[in-house]
Coordinates of C-alpha atoms and ligand atoms in Angstrom, one line a residue:
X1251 CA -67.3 -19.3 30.1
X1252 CA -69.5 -17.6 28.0
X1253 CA -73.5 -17.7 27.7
X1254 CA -75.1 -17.5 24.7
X1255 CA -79.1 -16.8 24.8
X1256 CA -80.8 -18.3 22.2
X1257 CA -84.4 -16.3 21.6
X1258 CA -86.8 -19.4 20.7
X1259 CA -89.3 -16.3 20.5
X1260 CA -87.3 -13.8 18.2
X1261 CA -87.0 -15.2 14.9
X1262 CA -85.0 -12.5 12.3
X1263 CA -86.2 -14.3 9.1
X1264 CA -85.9 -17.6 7.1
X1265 CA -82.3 -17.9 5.9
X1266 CA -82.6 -17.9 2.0
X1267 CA -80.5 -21.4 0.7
X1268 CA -79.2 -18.9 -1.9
X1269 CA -77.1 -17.5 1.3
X1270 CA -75.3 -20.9 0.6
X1271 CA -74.1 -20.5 -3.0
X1272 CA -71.2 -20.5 -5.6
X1273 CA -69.1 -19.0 -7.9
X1274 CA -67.4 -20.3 -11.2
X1275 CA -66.1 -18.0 -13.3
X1276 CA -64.1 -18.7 -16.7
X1277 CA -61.0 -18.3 -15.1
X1278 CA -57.7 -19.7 -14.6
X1279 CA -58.4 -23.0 -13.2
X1280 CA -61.9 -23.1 -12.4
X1281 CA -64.4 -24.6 -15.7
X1282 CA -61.3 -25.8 -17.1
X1283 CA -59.6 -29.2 -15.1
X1284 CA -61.5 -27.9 -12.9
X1285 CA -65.4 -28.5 -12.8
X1286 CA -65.4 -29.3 -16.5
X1287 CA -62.8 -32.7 -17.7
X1288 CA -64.2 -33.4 -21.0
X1289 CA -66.4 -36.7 -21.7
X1290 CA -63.5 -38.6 -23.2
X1291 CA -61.6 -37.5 -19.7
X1292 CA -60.0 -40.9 -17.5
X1293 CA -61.0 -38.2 -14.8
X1294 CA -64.1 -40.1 -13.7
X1295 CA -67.2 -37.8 -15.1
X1296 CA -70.3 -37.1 -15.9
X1297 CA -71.5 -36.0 -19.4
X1298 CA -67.4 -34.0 -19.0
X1299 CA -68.0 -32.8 -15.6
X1300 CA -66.1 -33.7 -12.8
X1301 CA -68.0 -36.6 -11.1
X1302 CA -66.1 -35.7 -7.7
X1303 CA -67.3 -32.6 -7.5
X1304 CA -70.7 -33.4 -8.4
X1305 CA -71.3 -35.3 -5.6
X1306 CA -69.8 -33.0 -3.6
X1307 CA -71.9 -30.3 -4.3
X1308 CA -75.2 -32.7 -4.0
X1309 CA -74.4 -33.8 -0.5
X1310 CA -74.2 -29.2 0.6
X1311 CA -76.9 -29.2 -1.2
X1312 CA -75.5 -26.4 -3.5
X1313 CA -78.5 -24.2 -4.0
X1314 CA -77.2 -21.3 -6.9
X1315 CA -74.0 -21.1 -9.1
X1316 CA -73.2 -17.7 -10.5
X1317 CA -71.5 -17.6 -13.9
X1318 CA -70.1 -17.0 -16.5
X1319 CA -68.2 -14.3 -14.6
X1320 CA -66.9 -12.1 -12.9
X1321 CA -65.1 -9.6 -15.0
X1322 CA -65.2 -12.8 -17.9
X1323 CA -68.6 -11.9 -18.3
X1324 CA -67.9 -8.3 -19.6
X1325 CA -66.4 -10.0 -22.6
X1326 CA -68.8 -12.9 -23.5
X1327 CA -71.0 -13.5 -26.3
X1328 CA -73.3 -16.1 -25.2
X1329 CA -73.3 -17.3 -29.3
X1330 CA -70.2 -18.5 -28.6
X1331 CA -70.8 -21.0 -26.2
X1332 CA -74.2 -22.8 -28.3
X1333 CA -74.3 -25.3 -31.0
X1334 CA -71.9 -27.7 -32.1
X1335 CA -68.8 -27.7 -29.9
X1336 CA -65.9 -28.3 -32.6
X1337 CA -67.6 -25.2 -34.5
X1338 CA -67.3 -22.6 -31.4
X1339 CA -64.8 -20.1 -31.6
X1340 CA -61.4 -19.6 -29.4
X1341 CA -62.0 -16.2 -28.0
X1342 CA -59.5 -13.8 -25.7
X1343 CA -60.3 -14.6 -22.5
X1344 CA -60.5 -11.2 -20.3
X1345 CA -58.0 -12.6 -17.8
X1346 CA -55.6 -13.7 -21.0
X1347 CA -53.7 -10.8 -19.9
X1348 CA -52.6 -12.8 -16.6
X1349 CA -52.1 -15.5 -17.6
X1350 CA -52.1 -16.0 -21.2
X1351 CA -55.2 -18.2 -21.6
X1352 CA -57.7 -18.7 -24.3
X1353 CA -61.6 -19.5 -24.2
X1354 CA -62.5 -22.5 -26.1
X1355 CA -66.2 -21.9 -25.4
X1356 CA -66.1 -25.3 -24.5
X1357 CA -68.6 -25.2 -21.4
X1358 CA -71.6 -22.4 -22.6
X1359 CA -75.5 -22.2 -21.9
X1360 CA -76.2 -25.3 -22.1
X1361 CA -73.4 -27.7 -20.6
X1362 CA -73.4 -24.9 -17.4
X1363 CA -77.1 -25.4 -17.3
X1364 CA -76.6 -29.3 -17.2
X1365 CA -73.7 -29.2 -14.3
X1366 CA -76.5 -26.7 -12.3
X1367 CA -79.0 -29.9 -13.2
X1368 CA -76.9 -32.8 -11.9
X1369 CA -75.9 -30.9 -8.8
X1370 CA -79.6 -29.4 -8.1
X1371 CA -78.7 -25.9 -8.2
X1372 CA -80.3 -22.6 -9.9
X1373 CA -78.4 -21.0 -12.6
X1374 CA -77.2 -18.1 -12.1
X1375 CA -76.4 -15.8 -15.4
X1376 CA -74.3 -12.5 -15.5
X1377 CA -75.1 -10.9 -18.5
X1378 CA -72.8 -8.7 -20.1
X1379 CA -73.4 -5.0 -20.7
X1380 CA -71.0 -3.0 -21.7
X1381 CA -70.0 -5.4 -25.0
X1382 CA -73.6 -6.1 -26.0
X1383 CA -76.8 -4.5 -27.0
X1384 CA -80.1 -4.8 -24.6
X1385 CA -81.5 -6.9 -28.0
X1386 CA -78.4 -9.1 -27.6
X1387 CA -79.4 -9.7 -23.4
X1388 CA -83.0 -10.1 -25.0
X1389 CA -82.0 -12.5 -27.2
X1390 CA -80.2 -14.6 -24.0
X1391 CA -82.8 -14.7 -21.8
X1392 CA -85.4 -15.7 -24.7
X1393 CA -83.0 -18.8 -26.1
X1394 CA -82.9 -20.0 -22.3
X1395 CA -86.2 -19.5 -21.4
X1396 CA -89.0 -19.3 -24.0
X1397 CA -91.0 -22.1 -24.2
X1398 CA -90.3 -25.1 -26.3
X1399 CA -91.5 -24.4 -30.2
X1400 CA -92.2 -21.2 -29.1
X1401 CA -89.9 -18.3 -30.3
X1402 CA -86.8 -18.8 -33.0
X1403 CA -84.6 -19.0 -30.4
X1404 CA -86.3 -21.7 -28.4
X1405 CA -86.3 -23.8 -32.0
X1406 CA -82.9 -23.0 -31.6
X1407 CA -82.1 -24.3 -28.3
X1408 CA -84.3 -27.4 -29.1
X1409 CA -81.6 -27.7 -32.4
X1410 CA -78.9 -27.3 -29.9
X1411 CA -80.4 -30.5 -27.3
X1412 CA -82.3 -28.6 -25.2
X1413 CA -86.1 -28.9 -26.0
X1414 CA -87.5 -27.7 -22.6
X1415 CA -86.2 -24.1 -21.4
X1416 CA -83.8 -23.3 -18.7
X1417 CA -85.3 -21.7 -17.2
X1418 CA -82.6 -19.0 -15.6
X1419 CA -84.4 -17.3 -13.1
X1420 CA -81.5 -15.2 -11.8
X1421 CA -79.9 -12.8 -13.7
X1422 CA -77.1 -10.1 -13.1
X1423 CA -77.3 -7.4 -15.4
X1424 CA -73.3 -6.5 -15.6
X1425 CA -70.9 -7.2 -12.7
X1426 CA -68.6 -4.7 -11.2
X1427 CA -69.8 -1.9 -13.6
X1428 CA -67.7 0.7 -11.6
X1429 CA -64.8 -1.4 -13.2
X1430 CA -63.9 -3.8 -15.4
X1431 CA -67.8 -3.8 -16.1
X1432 CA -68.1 -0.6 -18.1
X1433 CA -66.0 1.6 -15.6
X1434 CA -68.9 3.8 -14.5
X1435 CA -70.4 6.0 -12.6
X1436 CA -72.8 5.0 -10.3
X1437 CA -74.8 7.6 -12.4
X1438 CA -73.9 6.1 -15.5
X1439 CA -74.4 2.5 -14.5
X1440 CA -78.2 3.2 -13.1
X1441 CA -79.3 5.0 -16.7
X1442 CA -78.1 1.3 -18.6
X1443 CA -79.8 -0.7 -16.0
X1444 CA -83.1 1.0 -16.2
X1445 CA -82.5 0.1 -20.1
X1446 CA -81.4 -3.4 -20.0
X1447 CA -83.7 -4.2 -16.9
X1448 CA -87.3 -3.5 -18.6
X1449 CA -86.0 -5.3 -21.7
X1450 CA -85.4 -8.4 -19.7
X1451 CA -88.1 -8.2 -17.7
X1452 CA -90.4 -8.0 -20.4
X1453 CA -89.0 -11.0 -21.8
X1454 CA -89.4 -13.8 -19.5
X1455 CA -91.9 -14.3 -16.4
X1456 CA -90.2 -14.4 -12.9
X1457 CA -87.1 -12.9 -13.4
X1458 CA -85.2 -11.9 -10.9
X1459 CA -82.8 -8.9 -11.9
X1460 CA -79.5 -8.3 -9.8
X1461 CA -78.6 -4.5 -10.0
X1462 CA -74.7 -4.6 -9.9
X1463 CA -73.4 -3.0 -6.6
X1464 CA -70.2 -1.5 -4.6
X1465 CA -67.4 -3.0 -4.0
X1466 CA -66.3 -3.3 -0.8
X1467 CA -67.1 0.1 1.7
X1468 CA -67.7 2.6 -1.3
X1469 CA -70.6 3.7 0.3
X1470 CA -71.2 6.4 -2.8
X1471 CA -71.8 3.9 -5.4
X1472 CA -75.1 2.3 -4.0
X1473 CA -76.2 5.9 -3.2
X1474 CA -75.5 7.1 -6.6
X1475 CA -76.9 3.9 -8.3
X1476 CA -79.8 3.6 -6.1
X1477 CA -81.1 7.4 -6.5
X1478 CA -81.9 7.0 -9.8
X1479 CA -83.3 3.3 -9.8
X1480 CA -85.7 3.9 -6.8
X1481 CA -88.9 4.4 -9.9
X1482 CA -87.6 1.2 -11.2
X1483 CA -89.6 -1.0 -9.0
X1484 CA -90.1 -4.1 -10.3
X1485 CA -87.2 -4.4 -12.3
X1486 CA -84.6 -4.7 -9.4
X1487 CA -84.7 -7.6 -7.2
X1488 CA -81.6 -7.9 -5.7
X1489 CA -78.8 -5.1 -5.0
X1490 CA -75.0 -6.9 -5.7
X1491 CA -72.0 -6.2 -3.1
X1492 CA -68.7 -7.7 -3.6
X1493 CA -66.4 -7.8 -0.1
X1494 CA -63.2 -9.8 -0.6
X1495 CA -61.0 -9.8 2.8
X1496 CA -57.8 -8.1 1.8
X1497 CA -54.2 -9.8 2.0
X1498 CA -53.4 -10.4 5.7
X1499 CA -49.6 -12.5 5.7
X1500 CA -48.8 -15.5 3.5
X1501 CA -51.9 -17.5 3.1
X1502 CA -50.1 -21.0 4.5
X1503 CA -47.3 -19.3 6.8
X1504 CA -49.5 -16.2 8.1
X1505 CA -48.6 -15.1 12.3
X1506 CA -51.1 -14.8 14.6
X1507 CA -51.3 -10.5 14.0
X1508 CA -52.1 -11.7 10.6
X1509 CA -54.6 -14.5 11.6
X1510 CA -56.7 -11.7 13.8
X1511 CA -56.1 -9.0 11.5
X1512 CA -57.8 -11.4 8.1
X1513 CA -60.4 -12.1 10.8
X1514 CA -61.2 -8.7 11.2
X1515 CA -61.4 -7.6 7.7
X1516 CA -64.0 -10.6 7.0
X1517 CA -65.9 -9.3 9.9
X1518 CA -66.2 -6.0 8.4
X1519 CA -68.1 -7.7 6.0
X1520 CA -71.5 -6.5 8.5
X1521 CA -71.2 -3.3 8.5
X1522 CA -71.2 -3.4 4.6
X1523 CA -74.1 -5.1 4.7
X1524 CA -75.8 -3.3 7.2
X1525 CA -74.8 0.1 5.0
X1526 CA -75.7 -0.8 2.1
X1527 CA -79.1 -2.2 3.6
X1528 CA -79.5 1.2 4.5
X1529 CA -79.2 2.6 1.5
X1530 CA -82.2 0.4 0.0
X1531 CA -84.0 0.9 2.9
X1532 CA -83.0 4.6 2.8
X1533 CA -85.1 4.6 -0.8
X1534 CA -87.9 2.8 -0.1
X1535 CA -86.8 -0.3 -1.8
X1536 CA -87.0 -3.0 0.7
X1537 CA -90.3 -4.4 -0.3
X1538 CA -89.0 -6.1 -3.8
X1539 CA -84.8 -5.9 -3.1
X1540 CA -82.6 -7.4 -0.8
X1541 CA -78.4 -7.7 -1.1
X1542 CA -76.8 -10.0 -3.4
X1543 CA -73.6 -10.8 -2.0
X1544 CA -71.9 -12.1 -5.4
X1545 CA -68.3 -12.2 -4.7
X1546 CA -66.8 -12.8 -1.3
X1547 CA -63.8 -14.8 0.3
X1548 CA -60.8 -14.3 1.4
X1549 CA -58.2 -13.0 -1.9
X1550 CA -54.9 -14.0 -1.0
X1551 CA -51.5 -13.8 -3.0
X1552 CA -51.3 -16.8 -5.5
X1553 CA -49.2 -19.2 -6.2
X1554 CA -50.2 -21.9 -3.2
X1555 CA -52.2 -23.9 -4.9
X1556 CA -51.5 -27.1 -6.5
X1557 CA -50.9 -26.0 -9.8
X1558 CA -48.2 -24.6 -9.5
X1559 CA -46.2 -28.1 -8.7
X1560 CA -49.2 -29.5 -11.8
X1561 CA -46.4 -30.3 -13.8
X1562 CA -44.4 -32.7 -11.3
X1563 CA -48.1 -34.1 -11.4
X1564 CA -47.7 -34.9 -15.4
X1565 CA -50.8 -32.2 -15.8
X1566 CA -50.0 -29.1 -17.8
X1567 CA -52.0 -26.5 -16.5
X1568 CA -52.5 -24.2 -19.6
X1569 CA -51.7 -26.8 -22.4
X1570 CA -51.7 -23.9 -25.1
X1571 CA -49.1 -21.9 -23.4
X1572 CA -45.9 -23.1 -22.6
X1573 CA -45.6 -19.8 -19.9
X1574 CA -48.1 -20.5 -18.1
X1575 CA -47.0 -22.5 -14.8
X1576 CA -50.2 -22.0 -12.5
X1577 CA -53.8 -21.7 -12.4
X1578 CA -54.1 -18.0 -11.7
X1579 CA -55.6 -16.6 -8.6
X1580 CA -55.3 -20.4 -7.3
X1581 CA -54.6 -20.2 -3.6
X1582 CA -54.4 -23.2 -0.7
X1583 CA -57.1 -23.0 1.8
X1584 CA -56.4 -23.7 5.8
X1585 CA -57.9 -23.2 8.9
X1586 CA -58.3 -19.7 8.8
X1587 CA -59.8 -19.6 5.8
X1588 CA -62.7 -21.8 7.2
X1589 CA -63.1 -19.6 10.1
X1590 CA -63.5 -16.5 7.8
X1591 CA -66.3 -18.7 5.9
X1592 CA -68.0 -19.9 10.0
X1593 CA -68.0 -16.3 10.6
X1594 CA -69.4 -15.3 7.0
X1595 CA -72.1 -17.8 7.1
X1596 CA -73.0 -16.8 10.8
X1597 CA -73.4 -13.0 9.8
X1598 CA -75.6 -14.0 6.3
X1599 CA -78.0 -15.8 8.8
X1600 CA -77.8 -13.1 11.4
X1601 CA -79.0 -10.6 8.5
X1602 CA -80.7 -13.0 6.8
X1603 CA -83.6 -10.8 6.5
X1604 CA -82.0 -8.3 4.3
X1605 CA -79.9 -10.8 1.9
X1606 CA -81.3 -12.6 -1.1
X1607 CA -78.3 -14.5 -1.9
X1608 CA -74.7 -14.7 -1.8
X1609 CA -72.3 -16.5 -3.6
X1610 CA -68.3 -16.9 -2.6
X1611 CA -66.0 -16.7 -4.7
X1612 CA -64.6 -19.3 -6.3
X1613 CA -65.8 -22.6 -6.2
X1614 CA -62.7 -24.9 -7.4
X1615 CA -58.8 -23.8 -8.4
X1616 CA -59.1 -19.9 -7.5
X1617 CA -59.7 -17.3 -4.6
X1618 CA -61.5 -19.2 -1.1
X1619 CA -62.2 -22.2 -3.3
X1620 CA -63.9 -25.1 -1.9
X1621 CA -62.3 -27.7 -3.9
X1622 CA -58.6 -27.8 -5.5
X1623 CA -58.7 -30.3 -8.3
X1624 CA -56.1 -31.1 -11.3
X1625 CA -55.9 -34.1 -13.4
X1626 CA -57.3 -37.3 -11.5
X1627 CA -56.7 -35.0 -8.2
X1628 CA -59.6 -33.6 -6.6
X1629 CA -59.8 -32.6 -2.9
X1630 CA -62.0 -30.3 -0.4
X1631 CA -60.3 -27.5 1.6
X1632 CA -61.5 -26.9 4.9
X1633 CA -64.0 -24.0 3.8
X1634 CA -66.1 -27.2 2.2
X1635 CA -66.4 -28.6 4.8
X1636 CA -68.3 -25.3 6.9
X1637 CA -70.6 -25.3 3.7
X1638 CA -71.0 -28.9 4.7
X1639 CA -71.6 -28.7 8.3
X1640 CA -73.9 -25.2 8.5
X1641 CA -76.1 -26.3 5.2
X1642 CA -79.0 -27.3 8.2
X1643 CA -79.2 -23.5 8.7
X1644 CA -80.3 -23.5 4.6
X1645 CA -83.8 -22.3 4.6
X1646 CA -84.0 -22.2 8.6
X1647 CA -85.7 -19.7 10.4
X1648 CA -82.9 -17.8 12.3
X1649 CA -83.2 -16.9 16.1
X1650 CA -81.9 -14.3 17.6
X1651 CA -78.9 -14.6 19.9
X1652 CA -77.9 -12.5 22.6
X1653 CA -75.2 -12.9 25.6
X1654 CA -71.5 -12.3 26.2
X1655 CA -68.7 -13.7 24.7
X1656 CA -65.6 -11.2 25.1
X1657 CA -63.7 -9.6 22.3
X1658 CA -59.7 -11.0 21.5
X1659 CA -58.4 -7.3 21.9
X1660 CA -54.7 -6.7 20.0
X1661 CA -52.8 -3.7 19.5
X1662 CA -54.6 -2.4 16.5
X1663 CA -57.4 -4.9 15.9
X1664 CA -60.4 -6.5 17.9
X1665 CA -62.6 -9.3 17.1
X1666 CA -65.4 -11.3 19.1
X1667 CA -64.1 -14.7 20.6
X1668 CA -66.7 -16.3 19.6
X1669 CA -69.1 -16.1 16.0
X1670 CA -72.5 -17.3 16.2
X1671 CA -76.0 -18.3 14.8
X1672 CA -79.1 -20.6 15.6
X1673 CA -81.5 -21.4 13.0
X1674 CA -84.7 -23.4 13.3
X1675 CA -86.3 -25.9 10.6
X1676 CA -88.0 -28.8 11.3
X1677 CA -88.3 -29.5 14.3
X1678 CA -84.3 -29.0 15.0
X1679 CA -82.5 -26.5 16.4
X1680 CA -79.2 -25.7 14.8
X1681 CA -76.1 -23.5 16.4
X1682 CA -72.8 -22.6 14.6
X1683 CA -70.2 -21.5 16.9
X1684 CA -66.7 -20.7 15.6
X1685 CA -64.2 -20.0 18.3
X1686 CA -62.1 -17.2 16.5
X1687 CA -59.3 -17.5 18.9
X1688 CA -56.2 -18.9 17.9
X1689 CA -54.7 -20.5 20.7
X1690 CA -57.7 -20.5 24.0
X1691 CA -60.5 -23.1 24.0
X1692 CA -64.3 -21.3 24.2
X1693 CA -66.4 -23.1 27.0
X1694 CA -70.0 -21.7 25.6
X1695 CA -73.1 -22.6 27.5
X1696 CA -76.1 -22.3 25.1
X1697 CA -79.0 -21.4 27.0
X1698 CA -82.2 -21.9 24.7
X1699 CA -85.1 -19.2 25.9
X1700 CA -88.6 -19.9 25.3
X1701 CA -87.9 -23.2 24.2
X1702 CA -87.0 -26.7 25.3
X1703 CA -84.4 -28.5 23.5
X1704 CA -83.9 -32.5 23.7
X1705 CA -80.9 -34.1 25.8
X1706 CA -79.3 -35.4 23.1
X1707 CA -77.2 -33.7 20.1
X1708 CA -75.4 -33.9 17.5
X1709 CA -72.1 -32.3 17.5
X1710 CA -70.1 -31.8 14.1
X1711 CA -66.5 -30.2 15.0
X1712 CA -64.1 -29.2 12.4
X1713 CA -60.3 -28.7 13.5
X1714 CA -56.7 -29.3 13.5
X1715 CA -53.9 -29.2 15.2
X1716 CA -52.4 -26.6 13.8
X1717 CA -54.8 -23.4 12.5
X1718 CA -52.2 -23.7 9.5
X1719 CA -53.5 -27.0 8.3
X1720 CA -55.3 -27.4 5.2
X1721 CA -55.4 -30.1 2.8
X1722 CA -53.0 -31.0 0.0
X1723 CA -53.5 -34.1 -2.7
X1724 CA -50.5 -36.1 -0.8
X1725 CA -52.6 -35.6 2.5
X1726 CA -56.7 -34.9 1.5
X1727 CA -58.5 -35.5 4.7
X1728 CA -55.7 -33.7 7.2
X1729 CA -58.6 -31.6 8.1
X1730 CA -61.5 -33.0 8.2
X1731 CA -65.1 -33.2 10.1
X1732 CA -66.1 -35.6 12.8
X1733 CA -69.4 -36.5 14.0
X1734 CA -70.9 -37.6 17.3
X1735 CA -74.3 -37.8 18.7
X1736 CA -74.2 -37.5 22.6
X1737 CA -75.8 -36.2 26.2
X1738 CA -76.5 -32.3 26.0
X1739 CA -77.0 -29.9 28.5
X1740 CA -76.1 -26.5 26.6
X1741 CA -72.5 -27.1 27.2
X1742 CA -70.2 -27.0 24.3
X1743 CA -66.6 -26.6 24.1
X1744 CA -64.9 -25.1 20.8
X1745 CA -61.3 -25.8 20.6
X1746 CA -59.3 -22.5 19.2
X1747 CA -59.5 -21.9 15.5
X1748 CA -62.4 -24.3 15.3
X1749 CA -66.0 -24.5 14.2
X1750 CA -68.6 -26.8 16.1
X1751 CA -72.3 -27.2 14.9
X1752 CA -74.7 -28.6 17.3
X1753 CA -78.4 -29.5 16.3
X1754 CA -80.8 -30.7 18.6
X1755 CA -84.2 -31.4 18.6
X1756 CA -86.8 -28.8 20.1
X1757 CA -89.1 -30.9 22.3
Ligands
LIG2553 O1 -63.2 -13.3 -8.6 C1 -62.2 -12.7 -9.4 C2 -62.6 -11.4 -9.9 O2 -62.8 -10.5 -8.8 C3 -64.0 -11.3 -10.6 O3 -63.9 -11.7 -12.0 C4 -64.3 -9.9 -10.5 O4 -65.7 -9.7 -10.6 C5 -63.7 -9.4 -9.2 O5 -63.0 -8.3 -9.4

C-alpha cells in the first residue's frame, strides 16, 4: 500500500496546455496519408485533411503543433509551399536519403495553418537557418502575420486565400543546430540567433522565440549557447531540449529488463530538465524563458507499423518510388509506450513551473505517434489515449505530492512503482497515477491535505491484458479507456502497466 500526500496548500505552477502538444514533421508518413488525404480523397476529410484525426485532436483538446520540422525544416523554403498548388515545386526532401521521398509542397503556410484552425491549436513554425537569410525568416513571419492590406506580403497572402494573418505566435529559430541544423557550436549557434532573433522580433508583436537547445544530456551545449544569449533578453522566450528514450528490445516483443530499462531512460527525462533549468536559471534568464521540450518519445527500430504490410492493404506507401515499402521511422505503439507518455506527462506537470511547452514527437505514422493511419485506416495507439485521459491537468494548477511509493529495483536499473501528479482547475481535483510495474497491482491511498475532496469520482483506467498490447487496424480498440463514476475514499488500485486518472470534486 502506498500513500500518496496530495498538498491542497503547495501549488508548483499552472501547467501550461502547450505541455500537451504535437509534432508533424514532413516526414515519411506523417503530412502525407497521414494528416493530409487530399480533397478529392474517399478518405473522409476536411478541406484534404484527415477528418478522423481532426476530431481526434478536438476532443484532447490539442493545444500547439510544431512544424514543418524537425531536421525537414533545415531545408525548406516557405515560397514553396504558397500560391497555387499545381504551380509548387517537388523539392528533395531532407529525409529523401532514407527513404527516397520527394516533397510536393503540397501541405505549406497556409493549409498547416487551416489543419491548426479546425483542430483549435497554435501554430507552431521552425524556421530554417542555416539555408536562409534573416531577410528570408523576415519575410515568413511578415507574410503570416502582417495585417491584412498592410505590407506586400500580407497582399500576398490575401492573393493566396488568406486575408486575415495567422497569426504564428511561436516560432523556433533552427532545430537541432548542433546537427543537422547547421552543425554548430553552441558558440556558433548563439552568434546566428542573436541575428535572426532581433530581426523577427522586430517584425511582428508577441512573438515568442524558441532558442534551439541540447539534445538529450549534453549538458555543454545550453551552457555554451546560453553564455552568450544571456544580453539577449527579450528575444528568447523559450530554451528547446530534445530527449528521445533510446532503443530498449523490440518495440512489440520487448522482455521485462527491456520494459524497466525504456522506463528508465524516459525517466531520465527530469534530470534533463531539471539541468538545463539550471542552466537558465544559472544566467539569470528565468524571468522571460522557460524549456521547450520539442522532440520527445520513445525512438524505436522501425519497421512495426502498418505500412510496412500497406501494400496487402492496396495502399502504396511512397507512390513515386517503387523501393520504398514503409513509412520510415513508423513504429507500433503498446502499453509501454503509454506508460513512458503517463510518466512524461506526470514529470511536465511536476515541473510545470519551468516548462513553456513541449511537443512529442510524432503525431501520426512515425516515432511515439498517437495515431497510425493509411488509406481509409486510421486508428489511436495507446499513447492517445493518456493525452486523452490527463488533458484535465491542461492549464491546472499543479499540487505538490509527497509520500512513499517504493522503487522496482533490477540488477542494473531502478524506477519508482508508481508515477504521479495532481492538478487543480475548476473546482476539480485531478490525479494521474501510472503503476510502472509490470506484473504487481499498486494499492495507492490518495490522501488529500488541506483540502476536502467529494465522495464520489471519476475513474478513467487504461489497460490490457498483456503490457504488449497495442492496437492494429484488424483490432483498433484492443486497448482502450473505460470510464466509471463511483464511491471514493482515496483508495485506488492501478493494475500493473496501467494508468488510472481520478478527478474529483474539491468540496
Ligand atoms: O523526429 C525525427 C527527427 O529527430 C527530427 O527531424 C529531428 O529534429 C530529430 O533528430
Amino acid at each position: 500500500m502506498f500513500k500518496l500526500h496530495i498538498h491542497g496548500d503547495d501549488p508548483i505552477a499552472v501547467a501550461a496546455p502547450e505541455l500537451y502538444g504535437h509534432f508533424a514533421e514532413h516526414i515519411g508518413g506523417v503530412i502525407y496519408d497521414g494528416i493530409w488525404v487530399g480533397k478529392d480523397s474517399e478518405v473522409p476529410n476536411i478541406e484534404g485533411f484527415r477528418k478522423e484525426i481532426i476530431e481526434k485532436l478536438r476532443a484532447i483538446d490539442a493545444p500547439v503543433v510544431r512544424w514543418p520540422g524537425g531536421c525537414f525544416a533545415e531545408i525548406y523554403d516557405w515560397r514553396d509551399g504558397i500560391g497555387p498548388v499545381e504551380d509548387r515545386p517537388t523539392r528533395i526532401n531532407w529525409w529523401w536519403k532514407n527513404d527516397g521521398r520527394y516533397e510536393p509542397n503540397t501541405v505549406g503556410t497556409h493549409e498547416f495553418c487551416r489543419f491548426c484552425q479546425l483542430i483549435g491549436a497554435e501554430p507552431y513554425f521552425a524556421a530554417n537557418i542555416t539555408a536562409t537569410t534573416p531577410l528570408d525568416i523576415r519575410d515568413w513571419v511578415d507574410y503570416c502575420n502582417s495585417p491584412a492590406g498592410t505590407t506586400s506580403l500580407a497582399k500576398l497572402r490575401e492573393q493566396n486565400g488568406s486575408k486575415e494573418p495567422f497569426n504564428v505566435k511561436y516560432w523556433g529559430v533552427g532545430n537541432e543546430t548542433w546537427g543537422g541544423g547547421g552543425n554548430m557550436t553552441g558558440e556558433m549557434y548563439a552568434h546566428e540567433y542573436r541575428k535572426y532573433s532581433v530581426i523577427m522580433d522586430n517584425t511582428a508583436e508577441g512573438l515568442e522565440l524558441i532558442c534551439s537547445g541540447a539534445n538529450h544530456a549534453d549538458w555543454h551545449w545550453p551552457n555554451d549557447t546560453l553564455r552568450i544569449l544571456e544580453p539577449s533578453e527579450k528575444h528568447m522566450s523559450g530554451l528547446s531540449l530534445h530527449f528521445y528514450c533510446g532503443q530498449a528490445g523490440h518495440p512489440l516483443t520487448f522482455t521485462e529488463e527491456e520494459w524497466y530499462r525504456q522506463l528508465r531512460q524516459a525517466l531520465d527525462i527530469e534530470r534533463a530538465i531539471q539541468r538545463n533549468w539550471g542552466f537558465v536559471v544559472g544566467y539569470g534568464m528565468e524571468k522571460w524563458a522557460r524549456l521547450v521540450i520539442d522532440e520527445w518519445g520513445c525512438w524505436h527500430r522501425g519497421g512495426t507499423g502498418p505500412s510496412t504490410h500497406m501494400k496487402e492493404y492496396g495502399i502504396d506507401p511512397a507512390p513515386n518510388n517503387p523501393d520504398c515499402v514503409e513509412n520510415l521511422f513508423e513504429q507500433q505503439s503498446t502499453m509501454r509506450d503509454a506508460m513512458v507518455a503517463a510518466a512524461t506527462l506526470n514529470i511536465f506537470n511536476n515541473h510545470a513551473e519551468k516548462i513553456r511547452m513541449a511537443t512529442v514527437a510524432q503525431l501520426v505514422n512515425n516515432l511515439h505517434a498517437l495515431f497510425l493511419s493509411g488509406g481509409e485506416h486510421c486508428i489511436c495507439t495507446p499513447t492517445y489515449h493518456v493525452f486523452d485521459m490527463m488533458k484535465s491537468h491542461m492549464g491546472g494548477t499543479v499540487l505538490r505530492i509527497s509520500g512513499s511509493h517504493g522503487t522496482i529495483e533490477r540488477d542494473r536499473y531502478s524506477v519508482p512503482n508508481v508515477s504521479s501528479s495532481a492538478s487543480v482547475k475548476d473546482g476539480k481535483l485531478t490525479v494521474t497515477l501510472a503503476n510502472l510495474s509490470m506484473t504487481e497491482a499498486a494499492e495507492i491511498t490518495l490522501c488529500p491535505d488541506a483540502m476536502e475532496l467529494a465522495d464520489t469520482a471519476e475513474f478513467i483506467t487504461l489497460t490490457s491484458a498483456d503490457p504488449h498490447d497495442c492496437n492494429t487496424f484488424e483490432e483498433p480498440e484492443k486497448v482502450h479507456l473505460t470510464r466509471e463514476t463511483r464511491a471514493f475514499d482515496g483508495a485506488v488500485t492501478v493494475p500493473p502497466c496501467s494508468v488510472v486518472t481520478v478527478t474529483a470534486d474539491v468540496k
